[in-house]
PDB file of C-alpha atoms in Angstrom:
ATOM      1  CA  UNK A   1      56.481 206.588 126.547  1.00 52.00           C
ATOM      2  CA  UNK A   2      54.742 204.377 129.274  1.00 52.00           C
ATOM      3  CA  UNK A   3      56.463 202.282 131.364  1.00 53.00           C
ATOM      4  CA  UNK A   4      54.786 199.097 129.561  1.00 56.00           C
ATOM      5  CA  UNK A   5      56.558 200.170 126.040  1.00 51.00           C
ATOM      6  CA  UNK A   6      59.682 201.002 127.706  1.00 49.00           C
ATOM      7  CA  UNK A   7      59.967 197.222 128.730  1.00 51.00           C
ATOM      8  CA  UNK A   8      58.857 195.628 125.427  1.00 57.00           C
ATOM      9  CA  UNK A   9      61.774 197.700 123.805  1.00 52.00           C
ATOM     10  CA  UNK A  10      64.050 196.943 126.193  1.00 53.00           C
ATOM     11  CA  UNK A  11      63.324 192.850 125.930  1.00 51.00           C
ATOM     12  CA  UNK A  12      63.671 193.441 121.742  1.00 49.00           C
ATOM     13  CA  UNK A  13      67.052 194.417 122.280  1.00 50.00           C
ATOM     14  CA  UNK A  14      67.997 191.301 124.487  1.00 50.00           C
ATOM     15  CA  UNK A  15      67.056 187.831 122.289  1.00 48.00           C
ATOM     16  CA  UNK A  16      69.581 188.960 119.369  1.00 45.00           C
ATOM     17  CA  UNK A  17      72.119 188.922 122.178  1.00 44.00           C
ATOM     18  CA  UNK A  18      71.059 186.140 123.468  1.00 42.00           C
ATOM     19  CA  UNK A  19      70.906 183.856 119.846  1.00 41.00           C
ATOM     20  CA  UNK A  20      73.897 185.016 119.300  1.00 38.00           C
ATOM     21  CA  UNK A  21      75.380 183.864 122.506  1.00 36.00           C
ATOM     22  CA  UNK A  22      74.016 180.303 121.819  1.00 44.00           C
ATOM     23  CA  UNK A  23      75.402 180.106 118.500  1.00 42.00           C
ATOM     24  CA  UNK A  24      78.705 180.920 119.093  1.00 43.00           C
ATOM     25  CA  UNK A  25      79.011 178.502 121.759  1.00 41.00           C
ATOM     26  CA  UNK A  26      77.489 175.776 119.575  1.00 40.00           C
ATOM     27  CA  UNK A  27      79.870 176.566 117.262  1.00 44.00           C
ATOM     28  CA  UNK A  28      82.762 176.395 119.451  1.00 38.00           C
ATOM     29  CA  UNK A  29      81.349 172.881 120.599  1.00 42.00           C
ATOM     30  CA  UNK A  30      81.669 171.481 117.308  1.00 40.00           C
ATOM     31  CA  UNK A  31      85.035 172.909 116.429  1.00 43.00           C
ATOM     32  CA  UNK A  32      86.516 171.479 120.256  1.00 42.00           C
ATOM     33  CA  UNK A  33      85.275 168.247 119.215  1.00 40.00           C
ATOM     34  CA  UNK A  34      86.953 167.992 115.985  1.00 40.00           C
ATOM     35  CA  UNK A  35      89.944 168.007 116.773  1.00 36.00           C
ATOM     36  CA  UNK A  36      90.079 164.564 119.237  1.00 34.00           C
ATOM     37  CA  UNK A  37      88.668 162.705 116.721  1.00 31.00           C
ATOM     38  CA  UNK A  38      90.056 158.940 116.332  1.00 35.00           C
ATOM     39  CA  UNK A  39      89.627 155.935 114.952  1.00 37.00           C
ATOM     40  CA  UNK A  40      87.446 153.464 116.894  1.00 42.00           C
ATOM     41  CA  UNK A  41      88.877 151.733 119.896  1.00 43.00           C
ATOM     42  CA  UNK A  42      92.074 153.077 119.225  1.00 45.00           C
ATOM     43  CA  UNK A  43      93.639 154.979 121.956  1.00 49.00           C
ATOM     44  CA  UNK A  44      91.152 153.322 124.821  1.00 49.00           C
ATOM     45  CA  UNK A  45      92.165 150.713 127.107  1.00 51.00           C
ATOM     46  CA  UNK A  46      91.772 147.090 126.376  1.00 51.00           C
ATOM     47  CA  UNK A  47      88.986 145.826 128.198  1.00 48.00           C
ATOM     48  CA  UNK A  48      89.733 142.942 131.104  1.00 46.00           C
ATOM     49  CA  UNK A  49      87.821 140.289 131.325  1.00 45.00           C
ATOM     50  CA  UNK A  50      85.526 140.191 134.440  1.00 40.00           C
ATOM     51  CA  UNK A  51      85.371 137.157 136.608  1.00 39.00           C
ATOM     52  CA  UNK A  52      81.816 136.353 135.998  1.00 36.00           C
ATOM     53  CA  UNK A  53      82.653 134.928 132.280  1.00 33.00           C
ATOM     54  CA  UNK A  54      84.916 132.114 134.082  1.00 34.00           C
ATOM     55  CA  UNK A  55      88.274 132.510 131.767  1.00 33.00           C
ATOM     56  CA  UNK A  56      91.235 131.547 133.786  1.00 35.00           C
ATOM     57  CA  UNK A  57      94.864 131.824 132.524  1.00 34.00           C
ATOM     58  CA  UNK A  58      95.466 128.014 133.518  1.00 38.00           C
ATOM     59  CA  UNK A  59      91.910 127.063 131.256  1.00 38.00           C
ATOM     60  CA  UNK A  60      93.178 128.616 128.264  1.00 37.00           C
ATOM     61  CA  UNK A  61      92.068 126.731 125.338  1.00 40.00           C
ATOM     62  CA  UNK A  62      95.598 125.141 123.650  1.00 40.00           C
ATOM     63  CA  UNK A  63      96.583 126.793 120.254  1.00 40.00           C
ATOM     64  CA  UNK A  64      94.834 125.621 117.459  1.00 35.00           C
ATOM     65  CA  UNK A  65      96.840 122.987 115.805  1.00 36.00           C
ATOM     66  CA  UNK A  66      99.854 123.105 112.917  1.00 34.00           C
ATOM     67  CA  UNK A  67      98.647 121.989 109.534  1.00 29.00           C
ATOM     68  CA  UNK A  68     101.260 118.976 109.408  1.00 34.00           C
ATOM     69  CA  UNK A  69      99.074 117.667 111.876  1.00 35.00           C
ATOM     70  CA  UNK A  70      95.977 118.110 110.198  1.00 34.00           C
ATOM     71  CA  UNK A  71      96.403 117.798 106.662  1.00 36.00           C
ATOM     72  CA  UNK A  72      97.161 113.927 105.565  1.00 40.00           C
ATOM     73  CA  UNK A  73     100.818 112.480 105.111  1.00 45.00           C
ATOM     74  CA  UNK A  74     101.958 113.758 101.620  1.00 42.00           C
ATOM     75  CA  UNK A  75     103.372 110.379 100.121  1.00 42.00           C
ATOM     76  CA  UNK A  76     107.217 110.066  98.985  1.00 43.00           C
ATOM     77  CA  UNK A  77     108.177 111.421  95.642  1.00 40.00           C
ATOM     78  CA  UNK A  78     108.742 108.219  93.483  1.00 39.00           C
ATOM     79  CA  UNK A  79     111.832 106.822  93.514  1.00 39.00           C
ATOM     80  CA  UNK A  80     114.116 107.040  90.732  1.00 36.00           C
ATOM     81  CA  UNK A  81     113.605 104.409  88.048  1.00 37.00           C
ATOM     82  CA  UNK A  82     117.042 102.349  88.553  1.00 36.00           C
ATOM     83  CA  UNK A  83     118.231  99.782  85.965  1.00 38.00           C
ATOM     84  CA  UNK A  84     115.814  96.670  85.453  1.00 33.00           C
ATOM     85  CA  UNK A  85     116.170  93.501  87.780  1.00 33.00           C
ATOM     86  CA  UNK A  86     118.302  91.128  85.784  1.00 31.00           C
ATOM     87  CA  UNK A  87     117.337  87.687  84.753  1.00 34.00           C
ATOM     88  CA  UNK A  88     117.768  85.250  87.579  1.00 37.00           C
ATOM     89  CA  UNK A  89     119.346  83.409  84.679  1.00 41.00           C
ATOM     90  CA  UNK A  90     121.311  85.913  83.658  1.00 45.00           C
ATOM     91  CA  UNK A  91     122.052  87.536  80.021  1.00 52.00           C
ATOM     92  CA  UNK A  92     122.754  84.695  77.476  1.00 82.00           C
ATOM     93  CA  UNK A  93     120.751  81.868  80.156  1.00 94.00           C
ATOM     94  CA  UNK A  94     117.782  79.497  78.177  1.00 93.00           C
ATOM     95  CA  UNK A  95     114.868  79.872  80.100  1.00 92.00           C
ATOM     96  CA  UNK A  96     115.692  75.676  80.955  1.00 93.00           C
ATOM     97  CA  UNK A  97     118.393  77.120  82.979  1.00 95.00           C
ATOM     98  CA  UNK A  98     121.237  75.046  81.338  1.00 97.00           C
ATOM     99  CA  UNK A  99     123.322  76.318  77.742  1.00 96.00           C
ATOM    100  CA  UNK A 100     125.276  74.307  76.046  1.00 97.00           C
ATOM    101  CA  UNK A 101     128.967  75.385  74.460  1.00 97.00           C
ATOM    102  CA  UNK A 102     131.074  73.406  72.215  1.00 97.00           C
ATOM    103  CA  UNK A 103     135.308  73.898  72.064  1.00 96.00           C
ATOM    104  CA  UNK A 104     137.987  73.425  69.067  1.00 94.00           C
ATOM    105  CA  UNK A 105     138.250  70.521  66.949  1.00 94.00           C
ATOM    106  CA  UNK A 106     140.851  68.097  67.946  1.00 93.00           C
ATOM    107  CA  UNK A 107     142.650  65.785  65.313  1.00 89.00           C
ATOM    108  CA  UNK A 108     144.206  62.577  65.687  1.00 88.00           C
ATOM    109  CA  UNK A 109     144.874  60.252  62.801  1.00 87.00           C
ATOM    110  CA  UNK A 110     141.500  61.336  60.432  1.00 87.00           C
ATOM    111  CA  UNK A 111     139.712  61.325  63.512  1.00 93.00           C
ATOM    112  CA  UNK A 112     138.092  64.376  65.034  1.00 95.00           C
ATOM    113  CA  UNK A 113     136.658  65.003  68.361  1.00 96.00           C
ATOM    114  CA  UNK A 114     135.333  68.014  70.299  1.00 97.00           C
ATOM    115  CA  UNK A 115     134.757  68.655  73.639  1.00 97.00           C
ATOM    116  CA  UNK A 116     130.795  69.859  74.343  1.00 98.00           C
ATOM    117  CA  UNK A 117     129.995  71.247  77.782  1.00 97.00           C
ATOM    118  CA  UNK A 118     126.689  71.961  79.805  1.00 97.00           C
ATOM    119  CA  UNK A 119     126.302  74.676  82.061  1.00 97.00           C
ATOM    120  CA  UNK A 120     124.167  75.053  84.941  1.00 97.00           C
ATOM    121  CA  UNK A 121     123.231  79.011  84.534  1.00 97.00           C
ATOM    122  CA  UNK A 122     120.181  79.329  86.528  1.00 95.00           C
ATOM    123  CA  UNK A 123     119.720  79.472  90.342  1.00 95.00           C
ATOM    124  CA  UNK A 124     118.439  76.274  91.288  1.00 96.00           C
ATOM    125  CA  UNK A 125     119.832  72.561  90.637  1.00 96.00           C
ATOM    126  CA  UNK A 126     119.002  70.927  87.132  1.00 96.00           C
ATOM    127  CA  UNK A 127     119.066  67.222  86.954  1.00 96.00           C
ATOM    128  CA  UNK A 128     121.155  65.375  84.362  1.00 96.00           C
ATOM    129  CA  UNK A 129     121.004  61.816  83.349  1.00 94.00           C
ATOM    130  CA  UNK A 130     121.749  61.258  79.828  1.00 96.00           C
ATOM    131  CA  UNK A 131     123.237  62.306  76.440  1.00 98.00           C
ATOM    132  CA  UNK A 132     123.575  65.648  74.350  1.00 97.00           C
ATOM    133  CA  UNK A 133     120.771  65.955  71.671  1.00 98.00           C
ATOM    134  CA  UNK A 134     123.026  66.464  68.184  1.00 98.00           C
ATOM    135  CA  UNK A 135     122.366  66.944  64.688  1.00 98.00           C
ATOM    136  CA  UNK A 136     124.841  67.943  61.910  1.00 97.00           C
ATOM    137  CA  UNK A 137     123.218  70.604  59.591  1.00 98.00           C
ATOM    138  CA  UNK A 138     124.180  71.957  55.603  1.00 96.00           C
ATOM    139  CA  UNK A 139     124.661  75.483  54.656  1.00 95.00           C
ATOM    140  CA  UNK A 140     120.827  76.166  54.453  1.00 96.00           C
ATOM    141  CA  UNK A 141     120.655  75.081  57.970  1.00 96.00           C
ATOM    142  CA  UNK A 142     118.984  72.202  57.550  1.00 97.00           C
ATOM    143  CA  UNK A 143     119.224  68.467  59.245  1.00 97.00           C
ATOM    144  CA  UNK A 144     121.896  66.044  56.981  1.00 97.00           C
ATOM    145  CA  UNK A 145     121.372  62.034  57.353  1.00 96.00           C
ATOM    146  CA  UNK A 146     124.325  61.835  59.651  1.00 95.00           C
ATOM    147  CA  UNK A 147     123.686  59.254  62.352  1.00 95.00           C
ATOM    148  CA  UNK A 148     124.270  60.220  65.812  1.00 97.00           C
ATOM    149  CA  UNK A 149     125.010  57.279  68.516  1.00 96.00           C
ATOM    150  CA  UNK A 150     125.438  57.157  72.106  1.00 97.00           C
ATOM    151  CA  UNK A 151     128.869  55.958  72.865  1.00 96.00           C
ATOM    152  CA  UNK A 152     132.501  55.001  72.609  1.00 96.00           C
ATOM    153  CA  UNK A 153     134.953  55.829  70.186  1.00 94.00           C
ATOM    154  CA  UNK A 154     138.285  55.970  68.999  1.00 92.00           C
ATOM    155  CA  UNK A 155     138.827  59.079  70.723  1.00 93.00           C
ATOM    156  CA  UNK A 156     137.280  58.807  74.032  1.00 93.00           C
ATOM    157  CA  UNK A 157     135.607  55.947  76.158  1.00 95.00           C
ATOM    158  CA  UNK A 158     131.747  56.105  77.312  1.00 96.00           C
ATOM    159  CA  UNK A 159     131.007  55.238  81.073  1.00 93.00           C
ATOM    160  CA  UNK A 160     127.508  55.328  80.671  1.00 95.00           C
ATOM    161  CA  UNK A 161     125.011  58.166  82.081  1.00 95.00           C
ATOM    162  CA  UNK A 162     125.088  59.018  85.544  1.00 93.00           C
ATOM    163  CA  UNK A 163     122.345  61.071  87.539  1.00 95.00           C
ATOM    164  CA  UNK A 164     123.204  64.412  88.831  1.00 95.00           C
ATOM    165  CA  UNK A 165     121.894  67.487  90.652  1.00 97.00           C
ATOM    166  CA  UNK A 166     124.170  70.149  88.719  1.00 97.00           C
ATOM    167  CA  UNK A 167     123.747  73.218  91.476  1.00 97.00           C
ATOM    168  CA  UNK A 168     123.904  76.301  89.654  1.00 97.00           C
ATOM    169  CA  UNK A 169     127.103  77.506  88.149  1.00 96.00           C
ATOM    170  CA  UNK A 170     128.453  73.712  87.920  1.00 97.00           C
ATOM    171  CA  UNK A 171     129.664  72.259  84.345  1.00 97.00           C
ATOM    172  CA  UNK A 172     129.191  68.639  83.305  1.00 97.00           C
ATOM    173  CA  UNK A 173     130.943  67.309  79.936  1.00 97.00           C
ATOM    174  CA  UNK A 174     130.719  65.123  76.791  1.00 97.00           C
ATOM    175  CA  UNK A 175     132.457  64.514  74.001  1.00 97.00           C
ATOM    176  CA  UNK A 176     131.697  64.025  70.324  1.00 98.00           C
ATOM    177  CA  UNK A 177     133.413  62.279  67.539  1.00 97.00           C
ATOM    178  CA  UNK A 178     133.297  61.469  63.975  1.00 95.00           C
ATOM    179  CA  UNK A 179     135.609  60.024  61.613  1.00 91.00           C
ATOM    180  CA  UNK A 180     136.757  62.872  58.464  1.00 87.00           C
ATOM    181  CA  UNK A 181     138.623  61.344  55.848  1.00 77.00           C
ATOM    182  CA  UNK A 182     138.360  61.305  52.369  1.00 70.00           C
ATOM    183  CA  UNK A 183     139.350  57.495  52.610  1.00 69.00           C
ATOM    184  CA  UNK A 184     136.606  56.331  55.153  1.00 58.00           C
ATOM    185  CA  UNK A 185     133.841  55.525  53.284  1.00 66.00           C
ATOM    186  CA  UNK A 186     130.652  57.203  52.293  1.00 78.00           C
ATOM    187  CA  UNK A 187     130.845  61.023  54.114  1.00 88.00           C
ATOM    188  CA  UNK A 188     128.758  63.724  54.180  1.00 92.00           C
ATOM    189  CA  UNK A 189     130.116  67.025  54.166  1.00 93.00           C
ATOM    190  CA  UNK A 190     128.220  68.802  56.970  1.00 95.00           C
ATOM    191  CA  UNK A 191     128.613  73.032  57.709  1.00 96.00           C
ATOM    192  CA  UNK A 192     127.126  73.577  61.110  1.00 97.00           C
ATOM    193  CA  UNK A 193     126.422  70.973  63.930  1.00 98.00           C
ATOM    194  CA  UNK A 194     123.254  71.780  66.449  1.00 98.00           C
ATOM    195  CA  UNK A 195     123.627  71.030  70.186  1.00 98.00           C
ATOM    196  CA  UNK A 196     120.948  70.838  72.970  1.00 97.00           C
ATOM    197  CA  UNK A 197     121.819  69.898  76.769  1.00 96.00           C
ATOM    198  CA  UNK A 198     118.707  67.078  75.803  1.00 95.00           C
ATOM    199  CA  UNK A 199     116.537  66.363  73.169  1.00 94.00           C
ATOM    200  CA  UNK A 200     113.359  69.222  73.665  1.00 93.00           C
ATOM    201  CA  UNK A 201     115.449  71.549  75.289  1.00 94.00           C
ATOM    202  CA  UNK A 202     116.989  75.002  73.319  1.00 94.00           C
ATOM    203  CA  UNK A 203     119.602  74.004  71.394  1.00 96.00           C
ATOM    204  CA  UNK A 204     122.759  76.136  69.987  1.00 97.00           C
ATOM    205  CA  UNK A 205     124.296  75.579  65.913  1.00 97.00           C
ATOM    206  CA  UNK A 206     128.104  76.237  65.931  1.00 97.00           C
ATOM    207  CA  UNK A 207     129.694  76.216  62.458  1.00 96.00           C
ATOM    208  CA  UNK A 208     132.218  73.516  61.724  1.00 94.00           C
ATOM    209  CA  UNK A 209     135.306  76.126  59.974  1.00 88.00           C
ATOM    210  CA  UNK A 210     137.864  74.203  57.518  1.00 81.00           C
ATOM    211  CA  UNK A 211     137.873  71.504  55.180  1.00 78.00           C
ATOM    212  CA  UNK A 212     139.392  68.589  57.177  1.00 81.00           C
ATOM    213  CA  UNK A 213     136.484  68.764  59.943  1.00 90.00           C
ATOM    214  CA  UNK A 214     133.294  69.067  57.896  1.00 92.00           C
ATOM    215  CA  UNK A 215     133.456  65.682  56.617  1.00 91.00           C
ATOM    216  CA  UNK A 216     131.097  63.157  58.545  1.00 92.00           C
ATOM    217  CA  UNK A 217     130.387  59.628  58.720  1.00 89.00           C
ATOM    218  CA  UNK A 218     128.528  59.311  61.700  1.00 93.00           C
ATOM    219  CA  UNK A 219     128.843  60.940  65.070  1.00 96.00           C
ATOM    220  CA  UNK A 220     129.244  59.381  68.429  1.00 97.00           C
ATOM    221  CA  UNK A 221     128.985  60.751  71.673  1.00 97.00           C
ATOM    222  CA  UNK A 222     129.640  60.024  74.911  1.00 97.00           C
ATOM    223  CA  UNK A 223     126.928  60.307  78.477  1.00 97.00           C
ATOM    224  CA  UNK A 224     126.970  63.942  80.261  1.00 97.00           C
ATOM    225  CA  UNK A 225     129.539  63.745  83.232  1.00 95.00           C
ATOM    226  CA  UNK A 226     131.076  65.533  85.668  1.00 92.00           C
ATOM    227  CA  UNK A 227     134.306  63.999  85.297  1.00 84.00           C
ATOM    228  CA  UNK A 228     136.055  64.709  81.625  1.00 74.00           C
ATOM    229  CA  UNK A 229     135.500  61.838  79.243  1.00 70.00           C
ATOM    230  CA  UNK A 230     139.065  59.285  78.597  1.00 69.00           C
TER     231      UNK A 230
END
């Protein structure tokens, strides 16, 4: 063999070697690699922030702020409902601000007589200057031809009206008579009698109870005053 073949032979027998080589160091490349692999950033240090951006720890911008202080004041929950305001008047108080009340029937001699009071129920003073408003009324509730006169009588004197501021919760009184006998003439047997503080204003019936008081002739009555009538 010349010495030319001998070398071509010889070079043959090398590059197997040689890929070989180079693939078993590729492959123990990849397989070295494998095994450091982690997730990204994690495991390498934070980086610092270099001077150039300007960042100081006394410029910090502040921490953003709470949401109580942005978000709009929530209003109250509503109150419980409490009872309902009363009346300035009160329960039972005419919207006049004065009620009328009438006591027992008084007997003297076939003569009858009943006190009648007014009543200031409101909250501011009512003026008074004058006489009840009174009608005598039959079983159907209707108005009997009874006549009804400002004044004296046998069972209590009249001194005449007299104006007065009656504050609130101040009484002023009045009384009413009438004669009931069977012997005194031409009377009208009444059931009920209606009373107003005034003529116009909301007036009250109270039922006249027993025999010997629901006979009328006529009725008198004295002025609204403070003082109880004599």
């Amino acid at each position: 063999m010349s010495m030319r073949a001998l070398k071509r032979a010889r070079a043959g027998r090398r590059r197997p070697t040689a890929a070989v080589l180079m693939a078993g160091a590729l492959g123990l490349s990849l397989s070295g690699c494998a095994g450091f692999l982690v997730p990204a950033g994690e495991g390498e240090p934070e980086p610092t922030p270099s001077a150039s951006y300007g960042v100081h720890a006394d410029k910090l911008p502040s921490p953003f702020p709470s949401i109580s202080a942005t978000l709009p004041d929530r209003p109250p929950p509503p109150a419980a409902q409490g009872p309902a305001p009363t009346p300035t008047a009160g329960a039972g108080c005419p919207s006049s601000g004065v009620v009328v009340d009438m006591g027992e029937v008084e007997a003297a001699l076939g003569h009858r007589a009943v006190g009648l009071t007014l009543t200031n129920c409101g909250s501011k003073p009512y003026r008074v200057d004058g006489y009840p408003s009174v009608r005598a009324l039959d079983e159907a509730g209707d108005p009997l031809p009874v006549p009804v006169n400002p004044g004296s009588s046998y069972m209590g004197r009249d001194p005449g009206p007299k104006e007065v501021m009656l504050k609130p919760g101040e009484t002023m009184r009045s009384l009413l008579a009438w004669v009931s006998t069977p012997t005194g003439g031409d009377l009208i047997e009444g059931d009920a009698l209606e009373i107003a503080p005034a003529p116009g204003l909301e007036s009250r019936t109270f039922p006249l109870e027993g025999s010997d008081v629901r006979l009328l002739d006529e009725l008198n009555m004295t002025a609204w005053r403070t003082e109880p009538p004599r």
